[in-house]
Amino acid sequence: MALTVIVDGMAQQADSGQLLIDLVNRTPSKLPQVCYHPQLGAIQTCDTCMVEVDGKLVRACGTQISDGMKVVTKSVAVHAAQREAFDRILKNHLLYCTVCDNNNGNCVVHNTTKQLAIEHQNIPFTTKPYEVDNSNAFYRYDPQQCILCGRCVEACQNVQVNETLSINWEDPHPRVQWDGGAKIGESSCVSCGHCVTVCPCNALMEKTMLGHAGFMTSLPKNVLDGMIDIVKGIEPETGYGPIMGLSTVEADMRESRIRRTKTVCTYCGVGCSFDVWTKDRHILKVEPQDGPTNGISTCIKGKFAWDFVNSPDRLTTPLIRENGKFREASWDEALDLIARRFTEIKSKNGPDSLAFVSSSKCTNEEGYLMQKLSRAVIGTNNMDNCSRYCQAPATVGLFRTVGYGGDSGSIGDIARAKLVIIIGSNTAESHPVLATRVKRAHKLHGQKLIVSDLRENEMARRADIHLHPKPSTDLIWLCAVSRYLIDNNLHKPAFLNQWVNGLEEYKKSVEPFTMEFASEKTGISVETLKKVAHMIAQADTTCILWAMGVTQHTMGSDTSTAMSNLLLVSGNYMRPGTGAYPLRGHNNVQGASDHGSMPNNLPGYQSVDNPEVRARYEAGWNVKLPSTKGLDNHQMIDAIHEGKLKSMYVIGEEISVVDSNANYVEDALKKLEFLVIQDIFFSHSCEFADVVLPASPSLEKEGTFTSTERRIQRLYQVFEPLKGSRPDWIIIKDIANRLGAKWNYPHPSEIYREIAALTPMFAGVTYERLEGYKSLQWPVAEDGSDQPLLYTKQFFFPDGKAKLFPLTPKEATEQTNQEFDLHLNNGRLLEHFHEGNLTYQTAGIRANTPDTFVEISAELAKKRHVQSGSWVQLISRYGQVRVRVLVSDRVTGRELYMPMNSVSSPINRLTSSQTDQPTHTPAYKETSVKMISLDDQGESPLPRGNSRWGHPTPQSGVEVARKWNRPDYRAPGSGLVQIQTVQQSTGD
Ligand code: SF4
Ligand code: SF4
Ligand code: SF4
Ligand code: FES
């Protein structure tokens, strides 16, 4: 409803429910506001936003507007109250801006001092009896500078929802506390950096900023202290005016050497975007602005794990193998050799004797060029990317049922859903920022959460129901719940009639899936399964999220299909807050497949055997294209063993340890006649290469990434490529041109122009439409309109209707037996990305998570006489690894879990070559092992400083009422007029 509010005599239109501060911020009136942050909502701790409303003093951030409200932002009483509030802030904060690393034009305390034209403090600065806390590897807390605004607490409690931070309001000297009083480095803090990002001053600072941002901040501490004393000494005489003037000049000078460049995270598929602050090649900090996906959010990797970019281990020279050893080579020599060997092998054995593997870390433009090189230059569809290892079954499940192989909505829909079901996903560690949206909705907005997982991971601990099915049985309970909904008239017949084909055939197919059958197979009680079904039926909107715990099974495609079937049966498509969300792993695994790095599809999922599609690309590329499906990653390895595949070109993919049955893969790579590996480090896979090419990471190039929610975003070049390395798109172009291609792309935007012209799904994508933080969620029509929510008007099939896909019961191919008596699950760790090639380069991460381990239950540890730190040998039918034990209550019985953060003891020495049939995605999660104790006791694999040992202190937020209840608290101006407050807001 539109309302009218009078602000300083001017009528303003507003929406009901709007906070007064948001309205005033749209007007020319300038209001101080230290604790208010639009993404945190009103936390009402600073009292600086005082205004008069209908003659009474109120906090603008804590006041909801009402029709006809009369607001005065400038009056004697208002100014006195604001001034009094800010004086109290300066009691807690020393203004030494010129020698402060936070004096970069955006310091809220500095700017408010200027705004209020403060000349002298009425309440003097008072020290607090606390030391600076430097115990976290990435940031430090200075209690002396902390103004107790509580932004950090709100961010930690209710945005990140790690619930580490609080303020001890009742203490004579309140401060921010970690786990109620622990050192940061010994607390539950996961180093996501939310708190540092929102801190309005220098109390919380990234360590990479300290001593680097200012012109004088690197001076020795005693000199700095002396300068601070001088400032304190002159302030009574000169007032703050000249001091602020000087620091403003110094802040302006910093602009000349600090660059802020927008990029998109290189790690997981959530797609967080942020500014990277740099000084020369030094990364000062990562600062999320208002990214379309993440707002102020990051996880430890996006915020702090960038040391790899400037690592001395980076490859900077092409390497050529000669007489079994690598020697350095020039770019020309290496590229000429590649072109010559590709040509020879093609002439001798045909184009299908070569294969190409694109990288999910590379840009869309690079993936596109790689498949174009394979198809248009070499003439083979032997082209794939690592979605083969993870998400291909999810795509098949969606292709079968709803048509598009992507998330059916946005992360905002997941946050909005009344019920979220997470299956086989350790979301809080693998997709951390996305998980925060679920944690927040569950904590604050009554969202219900069901988690199905073998482990009691963080999301399972938070869930209303944690299902712990027997391994590889999600398919069974999903089908049983769908059948139960139909049998009990809890489904949505009107939706099915209008929008879905195949109901009768589907009903027949799920007949075997009774509740009793499901209970027997999964070990979940009938009662619990019924409860799940009723929760789905009762929830107005349901989203299902899943990841590799589902897809990496021999029935991965079917289980993904079962989820989509369940969503159709329960009417959970076509509306905000509903739908299917396969959580894509790598930053650009979605984009790699979208842009044609697949053996069966040209860009935009257009089949290679469709003559019309081929004709369009043949005309665009001026070549004849191969028409039969090529080899996928899995088939490539078999084809090498069979002697059919002679050469591979692999970009940014640690293929030798991330593919399953690593020993078999290594044996294959050894047999290749000619292997090119392109990477930024000398990876394990490089050991099998004939030529190694040094590439550039995302910070050194331009392009686009597509995140899990089909969101295409631009990344801008932060640094020049490290001397000797080159961006992948330039390397691919150079190889193609040496093979006669005559490609001429001066910039990645030209590549995208070609993609858009040839691919209907991306017809309206242009770099201009993606400028800065703008983004588009495919499909994008020529006029630039995109689809945050898919299927608003129809499903992606010719008749516009979805399909219920019939399914049958399936069992894992590899079961435990007497010899291999333990089930081994695996997945990611929060701190590391996959095997850790990038993240181990960050010292703070290496120190806190130095190695992989195997989680075992206390019960099993007792039986096998091992404890945390004991070395054991895990032996499967395919290989063995030596690894340390971590006794954990996250796993039970004979189920083990091993994170994948190791190249030396990779989980894939143990996994098999069994696959999901439609996709050939390896069944990584169907692994049985035996465990032999090595009678060798080491340290716990998780150092004491790891956040998992911490003890969070959940609370509702800042809990400002506790501050107001202090006997010494008096609202500013409250001697004169009455203070009003509204319920503490939660920011949305
Ligand atoms: S988890 Fe740690 S880094 Fe993240 S908001 Fe909380 S205290 Fe800050
Ligand atoms: S540390 Fe927290 S409470 Fe202190 S100033 Fe920063 S955001 Fe505010
Ligand atoms: S790793 Fe994922 S969740 Fe973390 S900052 Fe990067 S994109 Fe966001
Ligand atoms: S901005 Fe801090 S109380 Fe309103």
PDB file of C-alpha atoms in Angstrom, residues 168 179 307 501 564 629 853 898 981:
ATOM      1  CA  ASN A 168      28.367  -9.181  26.905  1.00  0.00           C
ATOM      2  CA  ASP A 179      31.951 -18.385  21.824  1.00  0.00           C
ATOM      3  CA  ASP A 307      47.195 -16.625  -1.779  1.00  0.00           C
ATOM      4  CA  ASN A 501       2.055 -36.010 -18.654  1.00  0.00           C
ATOM      5  CA  SER A 564      11.748 -34.020  -9.685  1.00  0.00           C
ATOM      6  CA  LYS A 629      28.165 -38.278 -29.937  1.00  0.00           C
ATOM      7  CA  PHE A 853      41.468 -37.942   7.515  1.00  0.00           C
ATOM      8  CA  MET A 898      36.753 -39.154   4.127  1.00  0.00           C
ATOM      9  CA  THR A 981      11.183   1.438  19.184  1.00  0.00           C
TER      10      THR A 981
END
